[in-house]
Every structure is written in C-alpha cells, then in structure tokens.
Short mmCIF file of C-alpha atoms in Angstrom, two decimals:
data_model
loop_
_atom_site.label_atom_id
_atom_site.label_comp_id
_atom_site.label_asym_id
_atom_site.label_seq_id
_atom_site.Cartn_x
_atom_site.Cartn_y
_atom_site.Cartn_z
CA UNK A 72 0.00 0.00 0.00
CA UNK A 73 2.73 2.43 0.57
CA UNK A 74 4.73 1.62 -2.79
CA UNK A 75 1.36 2.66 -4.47
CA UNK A 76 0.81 5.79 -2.99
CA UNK A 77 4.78 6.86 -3.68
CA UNK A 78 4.14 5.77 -7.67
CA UNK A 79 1.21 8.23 -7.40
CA UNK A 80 3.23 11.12 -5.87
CA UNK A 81 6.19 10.72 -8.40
CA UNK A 82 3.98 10.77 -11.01
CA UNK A 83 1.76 14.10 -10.71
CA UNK A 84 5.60 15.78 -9.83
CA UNK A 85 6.40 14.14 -13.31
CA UNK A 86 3.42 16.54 -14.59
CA UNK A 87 3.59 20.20 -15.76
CA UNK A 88 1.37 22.40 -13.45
CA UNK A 89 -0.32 25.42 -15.61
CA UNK A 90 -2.01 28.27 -13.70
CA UNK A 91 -5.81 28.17 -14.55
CA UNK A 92 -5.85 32.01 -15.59
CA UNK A 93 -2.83 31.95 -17.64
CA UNK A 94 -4.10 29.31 -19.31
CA UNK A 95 -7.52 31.29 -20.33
CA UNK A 96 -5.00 34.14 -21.56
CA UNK A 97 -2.97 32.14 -23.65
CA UNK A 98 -6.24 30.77 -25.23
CA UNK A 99 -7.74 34.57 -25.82
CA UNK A 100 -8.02 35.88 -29.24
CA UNK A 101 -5.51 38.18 -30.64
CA UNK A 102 -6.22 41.71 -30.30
CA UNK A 103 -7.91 44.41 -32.67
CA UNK A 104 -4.11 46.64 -32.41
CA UNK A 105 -2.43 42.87 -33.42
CA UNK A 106 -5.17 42.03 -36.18
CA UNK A 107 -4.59 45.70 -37.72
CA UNK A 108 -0.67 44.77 -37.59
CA UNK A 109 -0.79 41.28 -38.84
CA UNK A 110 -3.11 43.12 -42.04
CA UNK A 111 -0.99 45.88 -42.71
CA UNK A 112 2.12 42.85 -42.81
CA UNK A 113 0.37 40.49 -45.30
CA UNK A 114 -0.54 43.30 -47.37
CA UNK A 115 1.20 44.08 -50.57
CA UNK A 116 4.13 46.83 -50.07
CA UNK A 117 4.25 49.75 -52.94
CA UNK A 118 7.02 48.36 -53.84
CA UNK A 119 6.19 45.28 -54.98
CA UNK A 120 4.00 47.01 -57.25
CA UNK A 121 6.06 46.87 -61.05
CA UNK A 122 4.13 50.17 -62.38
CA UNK A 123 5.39 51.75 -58.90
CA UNK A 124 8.01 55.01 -59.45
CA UNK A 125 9.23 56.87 -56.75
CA UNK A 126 10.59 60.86 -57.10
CA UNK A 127 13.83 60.19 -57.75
CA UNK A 128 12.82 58.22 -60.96
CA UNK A 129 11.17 61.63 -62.29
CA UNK A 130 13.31 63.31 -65.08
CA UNK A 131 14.94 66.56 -63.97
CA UNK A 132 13.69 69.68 -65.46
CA UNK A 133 16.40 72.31 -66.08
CA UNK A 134 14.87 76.14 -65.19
CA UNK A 135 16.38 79.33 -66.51
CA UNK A 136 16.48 81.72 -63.21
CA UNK A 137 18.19 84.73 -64.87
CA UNK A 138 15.76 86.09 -66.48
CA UNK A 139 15.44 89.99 -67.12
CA UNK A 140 13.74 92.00 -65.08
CA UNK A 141 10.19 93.63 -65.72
CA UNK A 142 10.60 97.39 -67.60
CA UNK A 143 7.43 98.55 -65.27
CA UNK A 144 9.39 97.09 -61.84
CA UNK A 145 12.49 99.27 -63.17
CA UNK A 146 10.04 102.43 -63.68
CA UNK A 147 8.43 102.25 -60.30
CA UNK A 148 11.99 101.53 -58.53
CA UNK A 149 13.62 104.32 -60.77
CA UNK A 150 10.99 106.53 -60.28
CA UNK A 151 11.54 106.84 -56.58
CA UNK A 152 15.11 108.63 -56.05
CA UNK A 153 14.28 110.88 -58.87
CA UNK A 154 11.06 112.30 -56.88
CA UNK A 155 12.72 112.11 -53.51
CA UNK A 156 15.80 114.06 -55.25
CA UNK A 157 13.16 116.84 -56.55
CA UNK A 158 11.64 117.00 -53.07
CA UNK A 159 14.87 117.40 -51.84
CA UNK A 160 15.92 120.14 -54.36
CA UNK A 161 12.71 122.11 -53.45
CA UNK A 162 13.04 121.58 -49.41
CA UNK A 163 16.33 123.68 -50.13
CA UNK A 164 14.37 126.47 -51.84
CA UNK A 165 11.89 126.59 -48.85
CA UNK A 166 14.84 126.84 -46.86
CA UNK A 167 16.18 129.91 -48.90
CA UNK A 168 12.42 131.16 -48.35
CA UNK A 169 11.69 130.67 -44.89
CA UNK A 170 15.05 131.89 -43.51
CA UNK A 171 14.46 135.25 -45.92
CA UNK A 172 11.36 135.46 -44.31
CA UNK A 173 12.64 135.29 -40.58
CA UNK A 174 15.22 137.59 -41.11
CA UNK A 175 12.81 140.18 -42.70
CA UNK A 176 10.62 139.26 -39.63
CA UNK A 177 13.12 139.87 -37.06
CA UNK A 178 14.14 142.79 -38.75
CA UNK A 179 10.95 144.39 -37.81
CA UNK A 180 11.14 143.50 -34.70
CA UNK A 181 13.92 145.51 -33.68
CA UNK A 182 12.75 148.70 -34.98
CA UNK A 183 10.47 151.46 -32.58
CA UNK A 184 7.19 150.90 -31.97
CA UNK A 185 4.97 152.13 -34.49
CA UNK A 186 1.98 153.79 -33.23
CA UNK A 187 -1.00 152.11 -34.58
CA UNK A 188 -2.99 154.27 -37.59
CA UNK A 189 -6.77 155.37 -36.97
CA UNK A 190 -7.54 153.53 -39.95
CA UNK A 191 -5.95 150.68 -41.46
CA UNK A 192 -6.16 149.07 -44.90
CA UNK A 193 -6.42 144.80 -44.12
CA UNK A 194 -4.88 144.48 -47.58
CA UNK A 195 -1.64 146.37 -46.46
CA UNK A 196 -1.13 144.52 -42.82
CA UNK A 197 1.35 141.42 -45.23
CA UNK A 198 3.52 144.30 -45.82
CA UNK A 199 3.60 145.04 -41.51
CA UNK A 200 3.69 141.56 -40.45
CA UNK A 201 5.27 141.12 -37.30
CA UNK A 202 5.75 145.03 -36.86
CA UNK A 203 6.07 146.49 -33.26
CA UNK A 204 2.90 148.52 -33.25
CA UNK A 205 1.49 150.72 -30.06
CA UNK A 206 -1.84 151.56 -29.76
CA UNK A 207 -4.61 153.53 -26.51
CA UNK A 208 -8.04 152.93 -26.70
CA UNK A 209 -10.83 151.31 -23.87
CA UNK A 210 -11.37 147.42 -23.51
CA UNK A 211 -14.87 145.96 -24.28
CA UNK A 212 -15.03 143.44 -22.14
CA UNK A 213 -18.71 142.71 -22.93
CA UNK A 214 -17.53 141.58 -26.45
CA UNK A 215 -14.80 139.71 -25.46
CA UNK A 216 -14.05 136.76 -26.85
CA UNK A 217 -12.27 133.14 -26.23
CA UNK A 218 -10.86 130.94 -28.22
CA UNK A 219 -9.65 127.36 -27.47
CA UNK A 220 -8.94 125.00 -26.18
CA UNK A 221 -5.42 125.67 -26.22
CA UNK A 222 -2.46 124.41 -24.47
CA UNK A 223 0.49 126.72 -22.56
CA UNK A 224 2.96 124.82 -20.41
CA UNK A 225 1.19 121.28 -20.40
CA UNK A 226 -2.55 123.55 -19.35
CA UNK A 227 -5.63 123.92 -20.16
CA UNK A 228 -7.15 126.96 -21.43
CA UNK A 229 -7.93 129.73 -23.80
CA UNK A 230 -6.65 132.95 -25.72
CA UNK A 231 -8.54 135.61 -24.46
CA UNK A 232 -9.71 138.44 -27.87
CA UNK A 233 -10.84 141.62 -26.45
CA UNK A 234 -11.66 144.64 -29.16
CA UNK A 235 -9.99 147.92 -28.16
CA UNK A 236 -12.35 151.38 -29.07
CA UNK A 237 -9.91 153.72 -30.21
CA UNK A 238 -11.72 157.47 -30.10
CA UNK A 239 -9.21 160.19 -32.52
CA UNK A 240 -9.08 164.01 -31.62
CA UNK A 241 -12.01 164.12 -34.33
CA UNK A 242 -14.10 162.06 -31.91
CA UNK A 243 -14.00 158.81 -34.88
CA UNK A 244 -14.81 155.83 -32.84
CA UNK A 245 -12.79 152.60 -34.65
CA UNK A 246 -12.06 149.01 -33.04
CA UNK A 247 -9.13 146.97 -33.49
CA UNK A 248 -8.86 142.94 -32.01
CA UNK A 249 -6.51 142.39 -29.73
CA UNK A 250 -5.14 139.21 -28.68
CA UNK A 251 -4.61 139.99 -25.13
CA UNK A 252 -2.80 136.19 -24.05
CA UNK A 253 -3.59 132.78 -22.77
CA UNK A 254 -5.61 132.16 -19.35
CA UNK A 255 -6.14 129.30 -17.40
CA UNK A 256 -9.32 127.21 -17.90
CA UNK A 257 -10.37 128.27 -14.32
CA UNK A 258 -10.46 131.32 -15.20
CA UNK A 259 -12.90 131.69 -18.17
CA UNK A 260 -15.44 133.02 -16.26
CA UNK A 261 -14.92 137.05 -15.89
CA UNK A 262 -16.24 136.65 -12.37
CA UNK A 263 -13.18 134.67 -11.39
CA UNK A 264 -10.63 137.54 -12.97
CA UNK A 265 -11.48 140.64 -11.93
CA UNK A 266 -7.96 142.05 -11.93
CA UNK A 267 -7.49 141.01 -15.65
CA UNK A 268 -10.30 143.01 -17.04
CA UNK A 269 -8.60 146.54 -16.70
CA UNK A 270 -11.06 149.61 -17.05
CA UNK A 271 -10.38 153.18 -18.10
CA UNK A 272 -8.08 154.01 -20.59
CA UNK A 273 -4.83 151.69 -21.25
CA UNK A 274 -1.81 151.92 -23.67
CA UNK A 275 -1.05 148.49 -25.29
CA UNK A 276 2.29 147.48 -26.96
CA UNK A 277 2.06 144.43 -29.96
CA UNK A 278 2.72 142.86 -33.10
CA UNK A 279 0.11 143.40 -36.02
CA UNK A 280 -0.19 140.07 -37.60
CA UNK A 281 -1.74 138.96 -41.09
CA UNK A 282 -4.98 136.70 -40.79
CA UNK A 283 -4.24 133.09 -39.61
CA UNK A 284 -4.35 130.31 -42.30
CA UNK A 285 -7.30 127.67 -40.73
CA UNK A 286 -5.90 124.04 -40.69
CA UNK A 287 -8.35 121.56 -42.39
CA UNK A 288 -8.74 119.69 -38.93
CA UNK A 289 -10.21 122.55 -36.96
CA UNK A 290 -13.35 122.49 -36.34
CA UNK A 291 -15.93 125.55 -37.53
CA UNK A 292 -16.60 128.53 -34.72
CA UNK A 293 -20.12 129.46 -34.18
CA UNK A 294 -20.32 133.39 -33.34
CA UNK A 295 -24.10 132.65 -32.36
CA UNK A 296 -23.33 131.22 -29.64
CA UNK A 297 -19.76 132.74 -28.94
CA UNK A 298 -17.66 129.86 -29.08
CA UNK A 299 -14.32 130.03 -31.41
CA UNK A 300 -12.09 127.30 -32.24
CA UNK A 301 -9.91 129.01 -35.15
CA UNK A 302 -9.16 132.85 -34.47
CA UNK A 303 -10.63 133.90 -38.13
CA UNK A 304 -10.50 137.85 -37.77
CA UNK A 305 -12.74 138.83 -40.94
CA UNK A 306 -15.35 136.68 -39.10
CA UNK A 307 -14.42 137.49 -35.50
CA UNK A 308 -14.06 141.34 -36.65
CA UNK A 309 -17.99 141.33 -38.36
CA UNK A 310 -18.99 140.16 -35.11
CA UNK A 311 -18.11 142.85 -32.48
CA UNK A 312 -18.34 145.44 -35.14
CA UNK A 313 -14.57 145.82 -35.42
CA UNK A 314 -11.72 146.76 -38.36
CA UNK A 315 -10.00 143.38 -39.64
CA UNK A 316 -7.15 144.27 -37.56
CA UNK A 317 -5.57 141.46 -35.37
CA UNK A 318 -2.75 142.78 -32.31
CA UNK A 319 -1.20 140.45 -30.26
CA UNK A 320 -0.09 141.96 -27.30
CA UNK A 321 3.11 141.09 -25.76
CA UNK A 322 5.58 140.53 -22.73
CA UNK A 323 9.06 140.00 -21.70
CA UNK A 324 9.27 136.35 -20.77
CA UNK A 325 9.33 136.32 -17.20
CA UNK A 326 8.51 132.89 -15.35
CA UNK A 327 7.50 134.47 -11.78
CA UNK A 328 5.11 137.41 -13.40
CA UNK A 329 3.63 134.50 -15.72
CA UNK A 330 3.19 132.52 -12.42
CA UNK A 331 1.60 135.98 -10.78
CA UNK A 332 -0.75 136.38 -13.95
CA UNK A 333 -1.78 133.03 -13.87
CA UNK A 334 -3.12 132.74 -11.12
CA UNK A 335 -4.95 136.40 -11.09
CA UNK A 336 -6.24 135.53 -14.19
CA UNK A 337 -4.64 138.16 -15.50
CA UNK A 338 -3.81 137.09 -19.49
CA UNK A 339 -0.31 136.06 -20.14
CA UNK A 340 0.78 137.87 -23.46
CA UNK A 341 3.28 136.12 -25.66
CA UNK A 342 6.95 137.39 -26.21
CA UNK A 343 8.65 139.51 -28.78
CA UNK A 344 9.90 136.89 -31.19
CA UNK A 345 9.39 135.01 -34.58
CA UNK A 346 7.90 131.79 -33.65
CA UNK A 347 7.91 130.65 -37.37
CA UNK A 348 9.15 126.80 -37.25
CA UNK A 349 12.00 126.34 -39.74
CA UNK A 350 12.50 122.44 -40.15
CA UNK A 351 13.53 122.02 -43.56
CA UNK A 352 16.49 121.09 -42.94
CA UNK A 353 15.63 117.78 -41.19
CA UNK A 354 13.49 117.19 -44.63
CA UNK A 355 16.16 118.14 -47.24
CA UNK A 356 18.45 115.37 -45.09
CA UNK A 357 15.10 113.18 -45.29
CA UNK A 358 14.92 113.38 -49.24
CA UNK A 359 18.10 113.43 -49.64
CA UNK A 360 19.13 110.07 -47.78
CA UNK A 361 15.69 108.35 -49.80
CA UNK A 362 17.19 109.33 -52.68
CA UNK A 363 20.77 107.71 -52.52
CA UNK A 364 19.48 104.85 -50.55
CA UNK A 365 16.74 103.79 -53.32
CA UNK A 366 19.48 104.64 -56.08
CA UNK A 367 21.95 102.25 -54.74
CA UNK A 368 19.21 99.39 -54.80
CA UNK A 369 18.42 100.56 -58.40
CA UNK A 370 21.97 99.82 -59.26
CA UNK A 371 21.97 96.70 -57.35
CA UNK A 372 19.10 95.46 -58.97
CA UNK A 373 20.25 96.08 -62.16
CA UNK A 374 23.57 94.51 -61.79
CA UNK A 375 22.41 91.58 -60.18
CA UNK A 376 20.26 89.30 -62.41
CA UNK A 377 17.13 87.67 -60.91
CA UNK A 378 17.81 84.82 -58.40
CA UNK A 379 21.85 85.26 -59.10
CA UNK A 380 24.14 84.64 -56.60
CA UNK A 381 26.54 86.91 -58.12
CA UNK A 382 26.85 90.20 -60.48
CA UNK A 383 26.45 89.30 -63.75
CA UNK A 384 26.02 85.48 -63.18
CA UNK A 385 22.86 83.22 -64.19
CA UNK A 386 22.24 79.66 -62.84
CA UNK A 387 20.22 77.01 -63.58
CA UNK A 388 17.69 75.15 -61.17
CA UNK A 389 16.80 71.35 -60.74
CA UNK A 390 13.55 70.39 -59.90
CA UNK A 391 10.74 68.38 -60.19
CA UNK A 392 7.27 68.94 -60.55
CA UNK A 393 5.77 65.99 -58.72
CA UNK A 394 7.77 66.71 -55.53
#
C-alpha cells in the first residue's frame, strides 16, 4: 500500500502544473491593435507594385532663373530717387524762403514801436507783419471773446480776444482785435478775474499780424453762440463790429510774473519773437538720404540678375514637378 501511494506522488511531480488564468490568456483571441498589424504585414508593399516610381525616378527639369527683369518694376523703382531728389531740391528752396522770411521778420522787430494808424487798410497789414505797433483805446469786455482750447505749459485753457475802441481828436470811434494772451481754464469766467479786465483808458504794446491760415482739422466757430475754435478775424471782426485788424499783445518772458498772472487771471501775453518753425532742414536730409538709398538698390538690382548669386552670373535650377 505504501509503494502505491509513492508511484502516485512521483507521477503528478512528473506533470507540468499550468495556472488556470494563464491558461484562459494564452487561449484569448488576438487583439484588434495585433489584427490591424498582422493586415498591414500580409498586405502588398508599394514596392512590390512593377508600375510603382518613386521621385527620384522623375526626369529633372532644367529652369532658366536669370531672367530679365520687368521694364514697369524698373520704372516704379527708378521713379523713386528721382522724386525724392526733386523733393529734396525744393526743401532747399523753402529753406532759402523761410530763412528770408525770418530775417525780414526779425528785422521788424527791432525797430520802434509804431503807433497804430486810426484807420488801417487789411490788404496792407502782409507788408507790416510782425511790426512792433502801439496803440490807446478802452477794452470791451462785454464783447470779449475766447478761443480754445489751447495748451500753454502742459494747461488747459484759452486765448482771451478783447476789441480795443480807439476814439481820434475828431471824436472817430474805430475798433481793433486784440489778442490779449492765454488764461487758465479756471479762469474763463470774468467773475473769477477781476484784476485782468482793466477799465479806463490803457496803452497796449504788440505785433500786427496777417490773418491766420485755418488748418483743415479745426473744427468751424459758431459766433451765435460765442464759441471760437480758429481765431478767423474777418469773421471774428464782423462780429463785435470791429476793423479786420488782429494785435497780439506782448511781454518780456518772465517765469514768476507768468506765475503771478496766472493765477490772477490776469492774461499772459506772448513774447517779442518770430515763432515761425523752420525744419527744412531735417526734410532736405530726409529726401536726400531716400534718394541715394533707393538709387543704390536701383543699381543693385540692375547689376544683379534675378535669383543670381553673383553680379552678372545666371544659374540654372533642378527640380521636379511631382515633388
């Protein structure tokens, strides 16, 4: 009895044990991902295709690159330094002009006062522009007039127009604008300047200046209701009943009596000087500089044939068309 039962132990250690689950997973199907892989194996490569051609079986086609280049390109590029030149060539005649003009300007300014005539012709104030002029009449504060907004030291305000009543020895009454300065935006109101609105008889010193030129951008004024934007003196002048004259009155530049007028409200005048800019310089170096700059890539353009790599030297290009 005991022989048998050690023949039946040496013979299930004589058989292979396999796990029950490992079993059931060696048994399972293969999986979609290995079907898909198995496919894509079996299935016929391009290359085993005769017909089958791949790019670098395609013939070369030799390109010309250096071709010439379009007449109307060459007009357009050519066409640029020879305007920018004649810009430049006219920014020096300005320049001729404007510093004439200055000089005649500043001429004036250093000559006496002249006392302001009882009547003046507007066509003849060009010939006095920027002349010293003196003048004693009474203020009319109840015509007075602002215009702005303008700006004076980074501030907010306006230019104050008051007509002056001139009265001869004949007893002629005749007005003239004056431009009496810049005031603070606080002080629009006449209630909040009474020290700036002088009464009696005064004695003004100022430039007579031609009509302003209006700028395209500025808005219209609208004397019915008083408000100006553009100091247009025909306009201005047909409203109070005044000569087409425009004064600007003027001070010496002093920081401390601006500071004083300010804040009086008394109007701060402008100074005794030609504040005509003068930047043509700056543009004839502007036109100038287009103009060699765009000729040298004329001439390198021209030199240099399209898609060159060098002056004067053409190439060829391989490609294909199916790549």
């Amino acid at each position: 009895m005991e022989k048998s039962r050690n023949l039946f132990r040496s013979f299930r250690r004589s058989q292979q044990y396999i796990c029950p689950q490992c079993f059931r997973q060696n048994t399972r199907k293969p999986s979609s991902l290995l079907r898909q892989q198995q496919r894509r194996h079996q299935s016929s490569q391009p290359v085993d295709d005769p017909a089958f051609k791949s790019i670098l079986d395609k013939p070369p086609i030799l390109m010309r690159s250096g071709r010439k280049h379009k007449p109307i390109g060459l007009a357009i590029l050519a066409a640029i330094p020879i305007t920018a030149f004649f810009l430049g060539c006219w920014q020096v005649k300005r320049l001729e002009w404007k510093s004439e003009l200055i000089a005649r300007f500043e001429d004036r300014l250093v000559r006496e006062p002249l006392p302001l005539p009882h009547n003046i012709d507007p066509e003849a104030i060009k010939d006095f522009d920027y002349r010293r002029v003196v003048a004693r009449g009474k203020y009319r504060h109840d015509k007075e007039m602002l215009i702005g907004p303008r700006i004076h030291d980074g501030n907010d305000g306006y230019l104050v127009i008051t007509p002056l009543e001139r009265i001869d020895n004949a007893g002629r009454t005749s007005t003239v604008l004056v431009c009496r300065g810049w005031i603070p935006k606080a002080k629009a109101k006449q209630s909040e300047r009474q020290p700036g609105l002088p009464t009696g008889e005064v004695q003004i010193e100022g430039l007579l200046r031609e009509p302003w030129k209006k700028n395209i951008f500025t808005p219209a004024n609208s004397p019915e209701s008083n408000t100006w934007h553009f100091p247009d003196v025909a306009q201005m002048a047909a409203h109070v009943g005044s000569q087409a004259v425009w004064v600007e009155e003027t001070m010496k530049p002093n920081l401390l009596e601006s500071y004083r007028r300010e804040e009086a409200g008394i109007p701060i005048g402008r100074p005794p000087e030609v504040n005509l800019r003068n930047n043509h310089v700056q543009y004839i170096f502007t036109w100038f500089s287009l103009s060699a700059a765009t000729t040298l890539m004329l001439w390198m353009v021209v030199r240099k044939p399209p898609g060159g790599r060098g002056f004067g030297v053409g190439r060829g290009v391989r490609e294909s068309r199916e790549w």
